[in-house]
Structure formats: C-alpha cells, structure tokens
Amino acid sequence: MAGSAPPAAVRVAVLGCGNVGQALVELLVGDGAALAARSGVRLELGGVAVADPGRARAGVPPGLLTGDAKALVADPGIDLVVELIGGLEPARTLVEAALESGKAVVTANKALLAAHGAQLAGFAAEQGVDLLYEAAVGGAIPVIRPLRESLAGERVRRVMGIVNGTTNFILTLMADEGVGYEAALAEAQRLGLAERDPTADVEGHDAAAKAAILAGLAFRCDVVDADVPRQGITGVPAVDVAFASRLGYVVKLLAVAEAVGEGLAVSVHPALVPLGHPLASVRGSFNAVFIEGDACGELMLYGRGAGGRPTASAVLGDIIDAAHNRLTGGAAPAPARARARLVPAEDVSSAYYLDVEVADRPGVLAAVATVFGHHGVSIRSMEQQGMGDEARLVFLTHRARHGDVQATIAELLELSAVRHVGGVLRMVTDEDPAALGAGGGA
Ligand code: HSE
C-alpha cells in the first residue's frame, strides 16, 4: 500500500445512542485507523443525536452530542445517516428526510422496515442511494445481504427463522429444566434478557416484523408485519414441551415464510422441531435462519441475534458498504418486488401435534379419531398417558390444512368425553414439501 492515497472520508451521523449506538460509536472511533485499513474507507463521526445531550455517554466525544436530530440529518457535511432510535416516529420522518436529501441510510429498525420498508426502499431507489438494514433481523448474523445478493438467483422454497432470542431462551429453559412459562420468563427477566413488559417478544410481534422482512427479501415481494399471522409462546404448556422432548422434538418459536403453490405463506408460531434438525441446536438466546432453495439446498446462518456489540457489528458492515458505494457512486442492488400473494392462514398445511385430555373409558378413542376423520385430518401416531380417570391423548398428524385442524378442535370440544384440548402445535417434518431436497419436490 506504500505510496497509495489515503482513503477518502465519509461522514456519519448516528441517531440514537442506546446499547447499539454506544457500541457502534466505540467501534467507529475506538480504532479508526485500523478500521480504515481493514475496510478501505475512512469513516468520520459527524454527530450523535440523543434525547438528552446534557448526559455524558462513555466513549462518545461530548462535542458530538446533539439534541437536534433533524438538523444533524440536514447538515450538508453528513454523508450517511445511521438510524438507531427504533419505533416508527420520529425514525420514519428522519429516515425519509435523509433519503430525500440523497444520503445513504443504515438502520436496525425492524418495526419501521416491516411497516414502511417498500416505501422507504422506493425513496432510496429514486435517489440512487443505499437503505441497508442487516442488523434489523438476527443482530450480528449476516442474513439480509445473503438473501438479497448471494441468493439473488435462487428459487427459495422456505425460510424458517429463530429470530427472537428472548423466547428461544425461555423455551430452552422450559425444555432443559422442566419449568413452566412463567418461571422461565421470570428467569429471563432476572438475567436482563426479557423486558419488564415482555409482550413484544413473547406474543411474537418482534418475530412477525422480522418474518415480514425476511419474506419480502426471500420471495421478492412486499410483506408488512400486519400481514403476518402470529402466535406467541404464552400458551405453550410445560407438559407439551416435555412430551415433545420424549417424542424427539424441541419446541421453537419459528418465523416461517414458504412458497405454497403460486402464493406465499408467512407466519410466526411455536412448532415442534425434530432434534436432528439444525434449528433444534439453536439454544438459549441465539438466533438462526434456515433457508431451503431449489439449487442451494439447505443453509443455516447462526449467531447472536441481539446485544450492543453484535448488533453494532452488523450496522458497521452496512456503513462500510454504503460508504464504499458513496465513494464509487453506486448503491447496493435493490431487487424489483411485486405485491405478495399471501395464502390465508387456514389454507396453509402442516403436520400437527395435538394434546387432547379425555375421560378414560371405552369408545372415547374411537369417537375422537372419528372427528379427525370427519375433517380429513389423518393421524400419524397416537400415544396415551393415563391420568387417573382421565387420559392425555397425544396425536401427531400427517400434513393437514390449518382450517381443518381448527374445525377438528371445535368438534372435539363438543364431545362430552373431551375435557380439554391443550397444546396445538405445528411440526417441522419430512412431509413439508420444502424439505423434499434440493431440486426435488412434487
Ligand atoms: N428482543 C429481541 C430478542 C431482540 O429477544 O431477540 C431485538 O429484536
């Protein structure tokens, strides 16, 4: 490199200075010379917008703090805006302002992208600038760029993600320790992994936003979080987690996007994953995204899905990419996207696990099995566990329409011998069409 000109500088504004913002500033300014040598671009921190600029932040030069995010975005000396505020407003207004003034934007804001991603991508394309968001799904895990670029030519069949570390931690604890949901949640809160109000994580809102983003990229269409049917983990009984384990499965909260005929099904739901499946090995607060495509076969991207430094690592990668593009006058590819043809939830099929508690007397199993038959739900196996005068019947089904399974449950509850239908959980099995193998399939 002797004699070569020093790389040109790109000036970066950071909006928001929570865990991720602070870690990012540390990575940006901590060893700027080494970063420039590694990346080939010189990044200069031009300002950090925070709600209370009077409060010092470790590692952030006080002279760079400002309370006026709007003015920082409008500053002609800023080339690139990093949005780490989160939520819809003021993030949306600030991102729009940055894009409209021709500045590249890097964001980790899944809620913003899942609600307004198509519109923001449109603004970025009009200006020929980058809108990059690797950190919005799976924290440090490179998954956005692989889907957008490495797999650009791939006919993706299915994407299944464990994209929420809080719920994966809770489910892992329930499986390992045999504890119930409430106790596992309390432990996650004690360790700082779950919020005091855990709704966004445990009810699947966070995962639904990430599912919408992944589905849009993998299937080249626009999906918003409101399109994603969502079931969280609050209703997963400990007894079903334990039963699943005896049967050779582990319960995971999955964000799933899969091709169904000419349409697309996207959902978030807890599911039984066979212990031999790569997703079963994703434990604790780790995340992973499992991708199945016609030519690539099966891929899994795994790592830390949250946390200041891991998330800042993905943000920094995007900043470097956008800075290179700014200096060379290009932008990352923005694939054409169509409106999604979403398949209604009741028409999506899956194998199911159903836990039916019944009076233990002659003829009950036959009556219950008849109800499955009425609705065209084919039983693959059944195991009975005695509970005094009652019994737990655990059914595993072949692939069945969600609507038919719901109708089965409704009719089962009309039988006098049926006391309760407990866990109703989808299963990842070899019967999934997407799992038939690369290039295979019916
Ligand atoms: N709350 C999320 C999780 C991290 O538990 O994975 C941010 O999306």
XYZ file of N, CA and C in Angstrom, residues 38-296:
777
model
N -8.585 -1.827 7.412
C -9.321 -3.075 7.125
C -10.372 -2.873 6.048
N -11.051 -1.723 6.110
C -12.243 -1.555 5.273
C -11.974 -0.794 3.979
N -10.894 -0.036 3.951
C -10.610 0.750 2.750
C -11.392 2.055 2.672
N -12.124 2.381 3.734
C -12.803 3.689 3.774
C -12.506 4.343 5.112
N -12.408 5.657 5.071
C -12.179 6.395 6.313
C -13.524 6.953 6.751
N -13.951 6.553 7.941
C -15.260 6.988 8.442
C -15.035 8.042 9.511
N -15.771 9.115 9.427
C -15.677 10.161 10.453
C -17.030 10.304 11.103
N -17.030 10.320 12.419
C -18.281 10.507 13.137
C -18.601 11.993 13.147
N -19.733 12.355 12.522
C -20.071 13.772 12.393
C -21.007 14.266 13.478
N -21.663 13.358 14.194
C -22.572 13.765 15.263
C -23.396 12.588 15.744
N -23.859 12.730 16.989
C -24.695 11.683 17.594
C -25.916 12.380 18.182
N -27.086 12.065 17.657
C -28.304 12.724 18.140
C -28.936 11.889 19.247
N -29.223 12.552 20.367
C -29.821 11.877 21.528
C -30.910 12.775 22.106
N -31.764 12.186 22.929
C -32.847 12.985 23.515
C -32.302 13.973 24.542
N -31.280 13.569 25.287
C -30.756 14.431 26.358
C -29.239 14.618 26.192
N -28.825 15.579 25.346
C -27.395 15.736 25.057
C -26.563 16.162 26.269
N -27.241 16.585 27.353
C -26.504 17.004 28.540
C -25.913 15.822 29.300
N -26.454 14.622 29.045
C -25.966 13.427 29.772
C -24.791 12.824 29.003
N -23.662 12.652 29.698
C -22.464 12.111 29.045
C -22.657 10.629 28.723
N -22.092 10.188 27.609
C -22.089 8.766 27.236
C -20.642 8.301 27.146
N -20.346 7.188 27.801
C -18.973 6.683 27.785
C -18.535 6.466 26.343
N -17.374 6.978 26.010
C -16.798 6.729 24.688
C -17.291 7.654 23.594
N -18.313 8.493 23.913
C -18.838 9.390 22.876
C -18.279 10.793 23.138
N -17.519 11.337 22.178
C -16.984 12.693 22.394
C -18.127 13.668 22.667
N -18.120 14.367 23.831
C -19.263 15.209 24.215
C -19.599 16.260 23.163
N -18.584 16.773 22.446
C -18.826 17.801 21.440
C -19.659 17.292 20.269
N -19.786 15.985 20.145
C -20.541 15.430 19.009
C -22.005 15.173 19.351
N -22.348 15.297 20.642
C -23.737 15.039 21.033
C -24.624 16.224 20.676
N -25.791 15.937 20.162
C -26.752 16.995 19.868
C -28.158 16.496 20.181
N -29.026 17.446 20.526
C -30.422 17.086 20.764
C -31.267 17.296 19.517
N -30.659 17.793 18.445
C -31.429 18.166 17.253
C -31.138 17.191 16.099
N -31.856 16.083 16.109
C -31.627 15.049 15.095
C -31.943 15.568 13.692
N -32.993 16.400 13.605
C -33.410 16.913 12.302
C -32.298 17.752 11.657
N -31.699 18.614 12.489
C -30.619 19.468 11.972
C -29.399 18.634 11.594
N -29.123 17.591 12.380
C -27.963 16.738 12.069
C -28.171 16.046 10.722
N -29.395 15.542 10.491
C -29.699 14.869 9.221
C -29.562 15.868 8.060
N -29.979 17.110 8.297
C -29.959 18.119 7.224
C -28.560 18.711 6.996
N -27.647 18.473 7.908
C -26.297 19.059 7.817
C -25.624 18.609 6.509
N -25.244 19.556 5.641
C -24.651 19.160 4.357
C -23.311 18.440 4.519
N -22.711 18.541 5.704
C -21.442 17.838 5.936
C -21.630 16.354 6.214
N -22.876 15.918 6.399
C -23.140 14.496 6.702
C -23.443 13.745 5.399
N -22.759 12.606 5.217
C -22.972 11.798 4.003
C -23.911 10.630 4.253
N -23.920 10.138 5.471
C -24.575 8.861 5.742
C -25.241 8.907 7.120
N -26.483 8.487 7.197
C -27.234 8.568 8.453
C -27.507 7.154 8.970
N -27.179 6.941 10.241
C -27.430 5.650 10.882
C -28.574 5.839 11.874
N -29.672 5.169 11.626
C -30.852 5.348 12.481
C -30.929 4.203 13.485
N -30.757 4.531 14.771
C -30.807 3.514 15.834
C -31.773 3.957 16.937
N -32.796 4.726 16.530
C -33.764 5.215 17.524
C -34.781 4.113 17.800
N -35.190 3.410 16.753
C -36.206 2.366 16.895
C -37.600 2.958 16.849
N -38.613 2.098 16.649
C -40.004 2.551 16.610
C -40.308 3.305 15.318
N -41.568 3.757 15.199
C -41.979 4.357 13.925
C -41.640 5.847 13.815
N -41.967 6.624 14.835
C -41.654 8.060 14.795
C -40.826 8.438 16.016
N -39.867 9.324 15.849
C -39.546 10.138 14.669
C -38.656 9.435 13.644
N -38.396 8.127 13.857
C -37.433 7.453 12.971
C -37.841 7.581 11.503
N -39.145 7.374 11.212
C -39.581 7.383 9.818
C -39.324 8.741 9.157
N -39.704 9.812 9.858
C -39.527 11.159 9.298
C -38.049 11.447 9.051
N -37.206 11.049 9.977
C -35.774 11.331 9.845
C -35.151 10.513 8.723
N -35.559 9.244 8.616
C -35.020 8.391 7.536
C -35.474 8.932 6.177
N -36.736 9.319 6.084
C -37.236 9.886 4.822
C -36.462 11.145 4.452
N -36.242 11.995 5.452
C -35.523 13.251 5.191
C -34.107 12.956 4.694
N -33.451 11.987 5.315
C -32.081 11.648 4.902
C -32.078 11.130 3.465
N -32.984 10.193 3.162
C -33.014 9.616 1.814
C -33.344 10.688 0.779
N -34.319 11.526 1.100
C -34.737 12.545 0.131
C -33.633 13.571 -0.133
N -32.720 13.716 0.840
C -31.615 14.643 0.575
C -30.401 13.893 0.009
N -30.622 12.656 -0.425
C -29.569 11.928 -1.144
C -28.523 11.293 -0.248
N -28.870 11.110 1.042
C -27.908 10.473 1.944
C -28.253 8.990 2.108
N -27.238 8.170 2.172
C -27.466 6.749 2.432
C -27.938 6.592 3.871
N -28.770 5.584 4.090
C -29.270 5.305 5.443
C -28.961 3.861 5.807
N -28.477 3.693 7.032
C -28.316 2.362 7.623
C -29.209 2.334 8.852
N -30.017 1.312 8.979
C -30.914 1.242 10.131
C -31.002 -0.180 10.665
N -31.309 -0.277 11.962
C -31.543 -1.587 12.582
C -33.015 -1.705 12.959
N -33.849 -0.827 12.382
C -35.218 -0.650 12.871
C -36.207 -1.589 12.184
N -36.413 -2.765 12.784
C -37.287 -3.775 12.141
C -38.734 -3.306 12.068
N -39.179 -2.570 13.108
C -40.582 -2.135 13.114
C -40.834 -1.175 11.949
N -39.908 -0.259 11.735
C -40.040 0.707 10.640
C -40.029 -0.004 9.284
N -39.092 -0.935 9.121
C -38.973 -1.638 7.833
C -40.161 -2.540 7.579
N -40.665 -3.177 8.636
C -41.785 -4.108 8.453
C -43.074 -3.365 8.149
N -43.143 -2.088 8.558
C -44.362 -1.319 8.285
C -44.232 -0.489 7.005
N -43.057 0.088 6.754
C -42.919 1.061 5.652
C -41.718 0.776 4.756
N -41.213 -0.459 4.796
C -39.982 -0.791 4.063
C -40.082 -0.520 2.571
N -41.224 -0.878 1.956
C -41.344 -0.732 0.495
C -41.261 0.742 0.099
N -41.947 1.566 0.873
C -41.970 2.996 0.563
C -40.567 3.609 0.725
N -39.891 3.217 1.816
C -38.547 3.762 2.055
C -37.567 3.275 0.993
N -37.717 1.995 0.596
C -36.844 1.462 -0.458
C -37.091 2.223 -1.758
N -38.339 2.620 -1.990
C -38.674 3.422 -3.174
C -37.965 4.765 -3.157
N -37.984 5.437 -2.005
C -37.288 6.733 -1.888
C -35.790 6.542 -2.155
N -35.224 5.485 -1.570
C -33.782 5.244 -1.737
C -33.461 5.002 -3.210
N -34.314 4.194 -3.883
C -34.065 3.888 -5.298
C -34.165 5.151 -6.150
N -35.147 6.006 -5.841
C -35.294 7.266 -6.613
C -34.028 8.117 -6.534
N -33.414 8.096 -5.353
C -32.217 8.923 -5.148
C -30.942 8.193 -5.530
N -31.059 6.884 -5.782
C -29.862 6.100 -6.100
C -28.927 5.955 -4.922
N -29.519 5.914 -3.698
C -28.677 5.754 -2.504
C -29.069 4.472 -1.770
N -28.229 4.089 -0.832
C -28.464 2.850 -0.090
C -29.433 3.031 1.059
N -30.251 2.003 1.258
C -31.007 1.825 2.511
C -30.646 0.412 2.957
N -29.770 0.310 3.940
C -29.253 -1.003 4.342
C -29.688 -1.316 5.772
N -29.987 -2.597 6.043
C -30.585 -2.928 7.336
C -30.229 -4.343 7.811
N -28.947 -4.678 7.660
C -28.508 -6.017 8.066
C -28.835 -6.313 9.532
N -28.764 -5.285 10.390
C -28.942 -5.517 11.828
C -30.411 -5.654 12.235
N -31.338 -5.449 11.287
C -32.758 -5.473 11.668
C -33.265 -6.887 11.956
N -32.605 -7.882 11.403
C -33.007 -9.280 11.643
C -31.764 -10.066 12.047
N -31.853 -10.729 13.195
C -30.777 -11.635 13.580
C -29.502 -10.939 14.043
N -29.575 -9.680 14.491
C -28.423 -8.998 15.091
C -27.160 -9.120 14.243
N -26.163 -9.810 14.781
C -24.865 -9.908 14.103
C -24.886 -10.837 12.901
N -25.922 -11.647 12.749
C -25.914 -12.697 11.713
C -26.076 -12.064 10.331
N -25.152 -12.319 9.426
C -25.367 -11.832 8.053
C -26.480 -12.663 7.406
N -27.631 -12.074 7.247
C -28.741 -12.804 6.622
C -29.430 -11.951 5.559
N -29.453 -10.640 5.767
C -30.111 -9.761 4.793
C -29.309 -9.744 3.486
N -28.000 -9.523 3.619
C -27.167 -9.438 2.410
C -27.122 -10.780 1.688
N -26.944 -11.914 2.383
C -27.020 -13.206 1.673
C -28.338 -13.403 0.929
N -29.445 -13.028 1.546
C -30.729 -13.197 0.847
C -30.825 -12.259 -0.349
N -30.348 -11.018 -0.161
C -30.506 -10.032 -1.241
C -29.516 -10.278 -2.382
N -28.299 -10.715 -2.022
C -27.253 -10.778 -3.054
C -26.804 -12.200 -3.364
N -26.314 -12.930 -2.352
C -25.770 -14.260 -2.634
C -26.836 -15.180 -3.215
N -28.065 -15.022 -2.741
C -29.146 -15.912 -3.180
C -30.079 -15.216 -4.169
N -29.555 -14.183 -4.838
C -30.413 -13.383 -5.735
C -31.042 -14.235 -6.833
N -30.355 -15.272 -7.267
C -30.900 -16.090 -8.357
C -31.612 -17.337 -7.874
N -31.672 -17.493 -6.575
C -32.201 -18.743 -6.008
C -33.729 -18.743 -5.979
N -34.314 -19.888 -6.284
C -35.752 -20.044 -6.084
C -35.923 -20.578 -4.656
N -36.186 -19.657 -3.750
C -36.283 -20.047 -2.338
C -37.611 -20.760 -2.115
N -37.563 -21.870 -1.397
C -38.789 -22.627 -1.105
C -39.351 -22.263 0.266
N -38.405 -22.119 1.216
C -38.875 -21.832 2.582
C -37.750 -21.193 3.386
N -38.144 -20.281 4.263
C -37.213 -19.684 5.240
C -37.834 -19.918 6.615
N -37.060 -20.484 7.514
C -37.556 -20.671 8.900
C -36.521 -20.037 9.828
N -36.966 -19.090 10.633
C -36.017 -18.413 11.498
C -36.361 -18.539 12.964
N -35.341 -18.730 13.777
C -35.459 -18.482 15.219
C -34.882 -17.085 15.375
N -35.750 -16.087 15.388
C -35.295 -14.696 15.258
C -35.576 -13.875 16.511
N -35.990 -14.553 17.572
C -36.204 -13.838 18.830
C -35.491 -14.587 19.947
N -34.442 -13.953 20.466
C -33.607 -14.615 21.459
C -34.293 -14.794 22.801
N -35.161 -13.838 23.162
C -35.841 -13.918 24.452
C -36.707 -15.177 24.522
N -37.524 -15.378 23.498
C -38.413 -16.541 23.512
C -37.625 -17.832 23.354
N -36.515 -17.789 22.609
C -35.732 -19.020 22.478
C -35.074 -19.374 23.809
N -34.681 -18.359 24.556
C -34.122 -18.604 25.888
C -35.193 -19.234 26.788
N -36.392 -18.667 26.770
C -37.479 -19.169 27.635
C -37.820 -20.617 27.268
N -37.957 -20.901 25.982
C -38.314 -22.269 25.564
C -37.187 -23.253 25.873
N -35.946 -22.798 25.744
C -34.808 -23.679 26.062
C -34.826 -24.034 27.550
N -35.106 -23.033 28.372
C -35.152 -23.270 29.823
C -36.308 -24.214 30.179
N -37.464 -24.000 29.541
C -38.617 -24.884 29.811
C -38.258 -26.337 29.462
N -37.556 -26.530 28.345
C -37.205 -27.896 27.914
C -36.136 -28.501 28.820
N -35.126 -27.700 29.177
C -33.998 -28.229 29.951
C -34.367 -28.492 31.405
N -35.128 -27.547 31.983
C -35.372 -27.604 33.430
C -36.763 -28.114 33.767
N -37.609 -28.271 32.773
C -38.976 -28.735 33.037
C -39.822 -27.693 33.755
N -39.409 -26.435 33.679
C -40.186 -25.390 34.366
C -41.274 -24.856 33.432
N -42.265 -24.175 34.020
C -43.347 -23.590 33.237
C -42.942 -22.260 32.631
N -43.819 -21.743 31.794
C -43.557 -20.496 31.082
C -43.274 -19.339 32.045
N -44.109 -19.196 33.098
C -43.960 -18.038 33.993
C -42.600 -18.048 34.686
N -42.170 -19.227 35.148
C -40.877 -19.316 35.847
C -39.732 -19.024 34.878
N -39.852 -19.528 33.659
C -38.781 -19.295 32.671
C -38.727 -17.816 32.291
N -39.898 -17.193 32.166
C -39.929 -15.752 31.854
C -39.273 -14.964 32.989
N -39.608 -15.318 34.229
C -39.039 -14.600 35.386
C -37.514 -14.709 35.369
N -36.992 -15.874 35.009
C -35.533 -16.041 34.951
C -34.938 -15.186 33.821
N -35.625 -15.145 32.688
C -35.149 -14.316 31.565
C -35.139 -12.843 31.975
N -36.154 -12.442 32.744
C -36.193 -11.041 33.206
C -35.084 -10.775 34.210
N -34.848 -11.757 35.096
C -33.798 -11.593 36.104
C -32.428 -11.399 35.429
N -32.229 -12.113 34.307
C -30.942 -12.023 33.602
C -30.877 -10.843 32.631
N -31.972 -10.083 32.562
C -31.974 -8.924 31.663
C -32.212 -9.297 30.211
N -32.649 -10.534 29.961
C -32.904 -10.958 28.573
C -34.316 -10.624 28.129
N -35.227 -10.512 29.101
C -36.611 -10.157 28.761
C -36.928 -8.806 29.380
N -37.732 -8.036 28.667
C -38.150 -6.726 29.171
C -39.113 -6.925 30.343
N -39.278 -5.850 31.122
C -40.268 -5.895 32.195
C -41.655 -6.155 31.600
N -41.975 -5.477 30.499
C -43.188 -5.815 29.743
C -42.730 -6.641 28.536
N -42.871 -7.961 28.599
C -42.274 -8.811 27.553
C -43.159 -9.025 26.334
N -44.276 -8.294 26.236
C -45.281 -8.573 25.207
C -44.696 -8.664 23.801
N -43.867 -7.696 23.438
C -43.370 -7.660 22.047
C -42.637 -8.942 21.690
N -41.914 -9.499 22.648
C -41.187 -10.739 22.386
C -42.098 -11.960 22.501
N -42.770 -12.117 23.649
C -43.466 -13.383 23.913
C -44.737 -13.552 23.090
N -45.334 -12.448 22.641
C -46.520 -12.572 21.779
C -46.146 -12.588 20.299
N -44.872 -12.561 19.998
C -44.424 -12.750 18.615
C -44.430 -11.506 17.737
N -44.652 -10.301 18.324
C -44.648 -9.088 17.489
C -43.262 -8.846 16.873
N -42.227 -8.982 17.695
C -40.854 -8.776 17.221
C -40.537 -9.768 16.091
N -40.901 -11.027 16.302
C -40.622 -12.052 15.279
C -41.448 -11.813 14.017
N -42.677 -11.279 14.176
C -43.525 -11.037 12.993
C -42.918 -9.948 12.110
N -42.362 -8.910 12.733
C -41.710 -7.856 11.939
C -40.533 -8.454 11.170
N -39.765 -9.305 11.838
C -38.597 -9.917 11.179
C -39.050 -10.897 10.097
N -40.160 -11.614 10.355
C -40.688 -12.544 9.340
C -41.076 -11.780 8.083
N -41.704 -10.602 8.259
C -42.119 -9.802 7.098
C -40.892 -9.374 6.291
N -39.837 -8.964 6.977
C -38.625 -8.507 6.281
C -37.976 -9.679 5.536
N -37.852 -10.826 6.210
C -37.228 -11.995 5.571
C -38.052 -12.466 4.377
N -39.377 -12.503 4.553
C -40.252 -12.986 3.472
C -40.125 -12.080 2.251
N -40.109 -10.777 2.496
C -40.006 -9.826 1.386
C -38.732 -10.021 0.583
N -37.627 -10.250 1.296
C -36.348 -10.422 0.608
C -36.261 -11.771 -0.090
N -36.677 -12.820 0.601
C -36.518 -14.175 0.054
C -37.430 -14.408 -1.137
N -38.618 -13.789 -1.115
C -39.599 -14.045 -2.172
C -39.832 -12.816 -3.051
N -38.993 -11.786 -2.889
C -39.018 -10.596 -3.765
C -40.409 -9.982 -3.836
N -40.981 -9.750 -2.663
C -42.314 -9.144 -2.662
C -42.438 -8.272 -1.416
N -43.522 -7.513 -1.353
C -43.716 -6.617 -0.214
C -44.638 -7.275 0.805
N -44.128 -7.468 1.979
C -44.918 -8.045 3.073
C -44.795 -7.079 4.242
N -45.909 -6.765 4.880
C -45.842 -5.915 6.072
C -46.178 -6.755 7.300
N -45.764 -6.266 8.460
C -45.946 -7.083 9.671
C -47.423 -7.380 9.948
N -48.308 -6.437 9.541
C -49.732 -6.670 9.789
C -50.259 -7.852 8.979
N -49.527 -8.275 7.944
C -49.935 -9.431 7.123
C -49.600 -10.765 7.795
N -48.819 -10.729 8.855
C -48.240 -11.976 9.380
C -49.083 -12.536 10.532
N -49.775 -13.672 10.334
C -50.496 -14.290 11.448
C -49.489 -14.685 12.527
N -49.862 -14.466 13.759
C -48.883 -14.522 14.838
C -49.438 -15.276 16.029
N -48.660 -16.222 16.501
C -48.993 -16.916 17.754
C -47.712 -16.913 18.573
N -47.776 -16.408 19.798
C -46.575 -16.342 20.625
C -46.390 -17.595 21.452
N -45.643 -17.465 22.559
C -45.323 -18.662 23.354
C -46.053 -18.701 24.692
N -46.905 -17.706 24.964
C -47.516 -17.659 26.300
C -48.457 -18.841 26.538
N -48.984 -19.416 25.464
C -49.918 -20.537 25.633
C -49.267 -21.892 25.469
N -47.943 -21.951 25.495
C -47.289 -23.262 25.319
C -47.151 -23.934 26.690
N -47.909 -25.019 26.926
C -47.846 -25.647 28.248
C -46.541 -26.420 28.454
N -46.053 -26.384 29.694
C -44.815 -27.098 30.021
C -44.963 -28.584 29.719
N -46.175 -29.105 29.915
C -46.382 -30.535 29.711
C -46.162 -30.905 28.243
N -46.486 -29.988 27.325
C -46.291 -30.279 25.904
C -44.827 -30.142 25.494
N -44.113 -29.225 26.153
C -42.677 -29.121 25.901
C -42.014 -30.434 26.336
N -42.435 -30.954 27.487
C -41.849 -32.199 27.997
C -42.246 -33.380 27.107
N -43.497 -33.411 26.688
C -43.962 -34.511 25.835
C -43.220 -34.488 24.493
N -43.062 -33.281 23.963
C -42.346 -33.140 22.684
C -40.939 -33.713 22.820
N -40.319 -33.419 23.947
C -38.959 -33.881 24.163
C -38.911 -35.424 24.195
N -39.897 -36.044 24.870
C -39.947 -37.520 24.907
C -40.108 -38.099 23.510
N -40.821 -37.342 22.646
C -41.073 -37.837 21.293
C -39.929 -37.515 20.321
N -38.909 -36.801 20.820
C -37.761 -36.492 19.960
C -37.845 -35.144 19.265
N -38.540 -34.203 19.911
C -38.691 -32.867 19.327
C -38.368 -31.797 20.369
N -38.117 -30.593 19.880
C -37.965 -29.451 20.769
C -38.885 -28.351 20.240
N -39.497 -27.600 21.176
C -40.429 -26.535 20.762
C -39.639 -25.246 20.528
N -39.834 -24.655 19.366
C -39.166 -23.400 18.997
C -40.200 -22.415 18.479
N -39.994 -21.126 18.730
C -40.844 -20.113 18.091
C -40.225 -19.818 16.726
N -40.969 -20.142 15.667
C -40.440 -20.003 14.304
C -41.109 -18.845 13.565
N -40.324 -18.121 12.807
C -40.844 -17.183 11.806
C -40.690 -17.911 10.478
N -41.818 -18.193 9.833
C -41.776 -19.041 8.637
C -42.323 -18.277 7.434
N -41.605 -18.362 6.326
C -42.120 -17.862 5.040
C -41.912 -18.995 4.048
N -42.986 -19.467 3.427
C -42.828 -20.588 2.500
C -43.708 -20.429 1.275
N -43.183 -20.946 0.167
C -43.952 -20.952 -1.071
C -45.054 -21.987 -0.934
N -46.279 -21.585 -1.253
C -47.414 -22.517 -1.253
C -48.078 -22.342 -2.624
N -47.867 -23.303 -3.509
C -48.343 -23.140 -4.882
C -47.731 -21.879 -5.466
N -48.581 -21.016 -6.023
C -48.086 -19.755 -6.589
C -48.065 -18.647 -5.536
N -48.498 -18.970 -4.318
C -48.591 -17.953 -3.280
C -47.492 -18.085 -2.232
N -47.646 -17.272 -1.192
C -46.655 -17.213 -0.118
C -47.388 -17.266 1.216
N -46.916 -18.119 2.102
C -47.475 -18.156 3.458
C -46.410 -17.645 4.415
N -46.788 -16.717 5.262
C -45.853 -16.166 6.256
C -46.538 -16.251 7.612
N -45.834 -16.724 8.618
C -46.434 -16.758 9.953
C -45.359 -16.863 11.020
N -45.800 -16.581 12.240
C -44.955 -16.790 13.424
C -45.738 -17.703 14.343
N -45.135 -18.808 14.741
C -45.843 -19.747 15.620
C -44.837 -20.663 16.315
N -45.208 -21.184 17.494
C -44.357 -22.198 18.091
C -44.530 -23.500 17.323
N -43.459 -24.260 17.177
C -43.542 -25.508 16.408
C -42.613 -26.539 17.017
N -42.955 -27.819 16.777
C -42.080 -28.915 17.188
C -41.038 -29.122 16.096
N -39.768 -29.043 16.484
C -38.666 -29.239 15.538
C -37.972 -30.543 15.924
N -37.763 -31.470 14.973
C -37.093 -32.724 15.323
C -35.692 -32.456 15.868
N -35.279 -33.244 16.852
C -33.979 -32.989 17.488
C -32.822 -33.048 16.500
N -32.995 -33.784 15.394
C -31.915 -33.883 14.407
C -31.859 -32.716 13.439
N -32.838 -31.828 13.492
C -32.859 -30.680 12.568
C -31.882 -29.606 13.051
N -31.156 -28.940 12.134
C -30.192 -27.918 12.593
C -30.805 -26.857 13.499
N -32.067 -26.486 13.292
C -32.674 -25.454 14.138
C -32.826 -25.917 15.592
N -32.870 -27.239 15.803
C -33.015 -27.745 17.178
C -31.768 -27.438 18.001
N -30.644 -27.227 17.322
C -29.391 -26.985 18.058
C -29.235 -25.516 18.452
N -30.196 -24.687 18.087
C -30.103 -23.249 18.393
C -30.698 -23.038 19.782
N -29.833 -22.847 20.752
C -30.280 -22.846 22.142
C -30.092 -21.471 22.783
N -30.787 -21.296 23.909
C -30.625 -20.054 24.672
C -31.038 -18.855 23.833
N -30.293 -17.767 23.968
C -30.711 -16.533 23.285
C -30.144 -16.429 21.871
N -29.533 -17.497 21.353
C -29.017 -17.447 19.981
C -30.156 -17.427 18.959
N -29.848 -16.942 17.780
C -30.775 -16.884 16.644
C -30.197 -17.704 15.494
N -31.055 -18.107 14.569
C -30.583 -18.733 13.324
C -31.670 -18.596 12.268
N -31.240 -18.575 11.029
C -32.191 -18.563 9.913
C -31.821 -19.718 8.990
N -32.791 -20.586 8.748
C -32.609 -21.799 7.934
C -33.317 -21.556 6.604
N -32.566 -21.683 5.530
C -33.108 -21.350 4.198
C -33.063 -22.598 3.328
N -34.177 -22.883 2.649
C -34.211 -24.005 1.705
C -34.505 -23.459 0.314
N -33.656 -23.814 -0.630
C -33.853 -23.340 -2.002
C -33.659 -24.476 -2.973
N -34.163 -24.277 -4.189
C -34.091 -25.327 -5.201
C -32.662 -25.726 -5.508
N -31.794 -24.751 -5.712
C -30.423 -25.072 -6.111
C -29.472 -25.127 -4.924
N -29.649 -24.237 -3.953
C -28.691 -24.181 -2.835
C -28.918 -25.298 -1.824
